[in-house]
């Protein structure tokens, strides 16, 4: 059977490969530096070519993948890989997002504060992720902007209630399906914990789906796409969009009848696209810079996913999933999990959210 090729051989590619094995769809992950893969492609006839990331080096291999007629979602990668064109697209489509502006060489802290009506962040247009490539005006000791100011956009600092994300998929025929909104808890810009509780954000689900559907239709998108939102008293604001499977959708491996990885492959290969059953509460905890303690694995509900990467501080090395019909049990698991002190604030916030909803 013909293969699905994935640009990128990180953990997302690895989990797409696992999902493909279960579905009976052979998935080949491709290291952008692999010259042979580029050459092999000339004689191969993949079912389609997708990506697990939106930034890649310009290599012989990536040029060959992108030039292939089966490369999917070229318009989405072109529009979404750069924060400036991403934000411009939100404005063009009338999608709500934090006020922003491009940054010229003569812009300074005061002029940007004035333009955006308050404190702001600089975000690198390309390549910044997990909070990297960000600069906050409130924390600035000096009134000068960083050297990379012209490679950044400026964005108004948002006073949000919480952060949620919507993972959904579309196929070539235009069918769409969505997961339930997931609440995300970050520290230092890195996602630490995701919680999905049915009904918790029901008031925002339709609006989030409307934004997601608008974007996917405009881009003629095929596969899974994730949108991160800030929840504010005035409504949802889009933070950013990822044209791929997403860390905040990892809970679907345990808490949904179809994981986001399987959903992506289904959408790309024309298999039936149906809304996954998501009957209970799910919690996902990232393993950042270290593995889980034995005590975490001794909890009966713990599911461990390990990426096999070299440990490094701040690096996502794996994640733990937990699923239970009751929020109180999800809270009990999260409470019992041995976690490093830098998870303290995220865990407390996630527990508050679980307790609040469970108590009605
Ligand atoms: P990002 O890399 O854009 O996802 O940002 C990482 C994290 O930084 C987000 O999850 C937020 O917690 C925070 N952040 C990003 N943009 C803003 C903003 N405009 N206002 C306040 N916090 C932000």
XYZ file of N, CA, C and O and ligand atoms in Angstrom, residues 83 87 98-99 119-121 123 128-134 136 138 154-160 163 184-191 228-230 237-240 246, ligand 1:
187
model
N 4.261 34.649 11.701
C 3.233 35.269 12.559
C 2.595 36.490 11.914
O 1.431 36.794 12.166
N -1.345 36.726 11.365
C -2.191 37.772 11.960
C -2.952 38.529 10.873
O -4.136 38.872 11.042
N -5.607 39.219 19.283
C -5.063 40.326 20.071
C -4.585 41.423 19.117
O -3.991 41.113 18.084
N -4.833 42.703 19.476
C -4.347 43.792 18.619
C -2.838 43.650 18.380
O -2.094 43.289 19.288
N 0.768 47.710 27.504
C 1.939 46.815 27.470
C 1.785 45.817 26.326
O 0.664 45.471 25.934
N 2.931 45.366 25.826
C 2.878 44.496 24.646
C 3.992 43.450 24.692
O 4.899 43.512 25.530
N 3.874 42.494 23.784
C 4.942 41.488 23.603
C 5.504 41.652 22.197
O 4.756 41.967 21.269
N 7.003 39.252 19.373
C 7.093 37.819 19.076
C 7.819 37.656 17.756
O 7.426 38.298 16.760
N 9.913 31.056 16.663
C 9.714 31.092 18.117
C 8.625 30.107 18.526
O 7.591 30.034 17.876
N 8.866 29.328 19.546
C 7.823 28.452 20.071
C 8.132 28.164 21.528
O 9.235 28.454 22.002
N 7.146 27.579 22.254
C 7.309 27.301 23.681
C 7.835 28.535 24.420
O 8.693 28.440 25.294
N 7.323 29.708 24.062
C 7.703 30.940 24.761
C 9.046 31.517 24.323
O 9.425 32.604 24.755
N 9.770 30.795 23.456
C 11.046 31.335 22.970
C 10.767 32.383 21.903
O 9.747 32.318 21.224
N 11.694 33.342 21.781
C 11.490 34.378 20.771
C 10.414 35.362 21.168
O 9.737 35.926 20.315
N 10.248 35.544 22.496
C 9.270 36.520 22.995
C 9.973 37.541 23.878
O 10.915 37.201 24.590
N 8.815 40.865 26.547
C 7.666 41.552 27.154
C 8.032 42.956 27.597
O 9.008 43.124 28.333
N 6.640 44.880 29.796
C 6.583 45.133 31.259
C 7.873 44.740 31.956
O 8.222 45.288 32.984
N 4.542 43.036 17.035
C 4.212 43.458 18.400
C 2.747 43.121 18.640
O 1.912 43.291 17.746
N 2.464 42.626 19.846
C 1.092 42.198 20.142
C 0.705 42.719 21.523
O 1.497 42.614 22.465
N -0.465 43.257 21.639
C -0.970 43.775 22.913
C -0.997 42.655 23.958
O -1.403 41.524 23.658
N -0.563 42.953 25.150
C -0.601 41.981 26.241
C -2.058 41.790 26.684
O -2.741 42.768 26.998
N -2.510 40.572 26.679
C -3.922 40.291 26.967
C -4.075 39.791 28.400
O -3.324 38.921 28.847
N -5.067 40.350 29.083
C -5.361 39.919 30.441
C -6.454 38.853 30.343
O -7.637 39.162 30.422
N -6.034 37.605 30.128
C -7.043 36.574 29.850
C -7.420 35.809 31.111
O -6.675 35.779 32.093
N -6.585 29.886 29.013
C -6.249 29.582 27.620
C -6.886 28.255 27.236
O -6.822 27.293 28.006
N -5.627 24.833 28.728
C -4.174 24.637 28.750
C -3.502 25.499 29.806
O -3.830 26.671 29.950
N -2.561 24.897 30.515
C -1.857 25.582 31.605
C -0.369 25.623 31.272
O 0.260 24.582 31.100
N 0.145 26.856 31.158
C 1.539 27.054 30.742
C 2.363 27.617 31.887
O 1.837 28.231 32.807
N 3.669 27.457 31.773
C 4.599 28.206 32.632
C 5.769 28.593 31.741
O 6.288 27.760 30.990
N 6.137 29.872 31.805
C 7.247 30.356 30.979
C 7.013 30.100 29.496
O 7.965 29.871 28.743
N 5.756 30.110 29.074
C 5.452 29.919 27.652
C 5.387 28.462 27.232
O 5.035 28.163 26.097
N 5.714 27.515 28.130
C 5.671 26.092 27.758
C 4.401 25.456 28.300
O 4.050 25.638 29.474
N 3.735 24.691 27.447
C 2.542 23.969 27.897
C 2.964 22.896 28.895
O 3.831 22.067 28.612
N -5.165 28.014 19.186
C -5.082 28.386 20.604
C -5.807 29.713 20.785
O -5.586 30.647 20.008
N -6.632 29.771 21.824
C -7.409 30.985 22.120
C -7.102 31.482 23.532
O -6.863 30.682 24.434
N -7.226 32.795 23.707
C -7.320 33.367 25.046
C -8.806 33.521 25.341
O -9.553 34.010 24.479
N -10.142 35.257 21.869
C -9.187 35.893 20.959
C -8.218 34.813 20.501
O -7.686 34.056 21.339
N -7.971 34.735 19.210
C -7.021 33.717 18.735
C -5.609 34.134 19.111
O -5.188 35.261 18.833
N -4.874 33.228 19.764
C -3.458 33.483 20.007
C -2.663 33.036 18.789
O -2.006 33.838 18.149
N -2.726 31.754 18.471
C -2.016 31.301 17.276
C -2.620 30.022 16.724
O -3.401 29.346 17.398
N -1.221 18.726 17.481
C -0.747 19.725 18.454
C -0.628 19.125 19.849
O -1.418 18.256 20.221
P 2.842 31.553 22.061
O 4.234 31.080 21.761
O 2.370 32.672 21.215
O 1.849 30.421 22.147
O 2.911 32.126 23.553
C 3.231 31.316 24.640
C 2.451 31.777 25.844
O 2.766 33.142 26.136
C 0.941 31.752 25.645
O 0.427 30.478 25.845
C 0.505 32.769 26.687
O 0.512 32.170 27.977
C 1.599 33.817 26.608
N 1.190 34.885 25.661
C 1.329 34.854 24.321
N 0.794 35.970 23.746
C 0.282 36.706 24.766
C -0.409 37.956 24.830
N -0.700 38.682 23.736
N -0.780 38.403 26.058
C -0.509 37.696 27.173
N 0.151 36.512 27.186
C 0.554 36.008 25.993
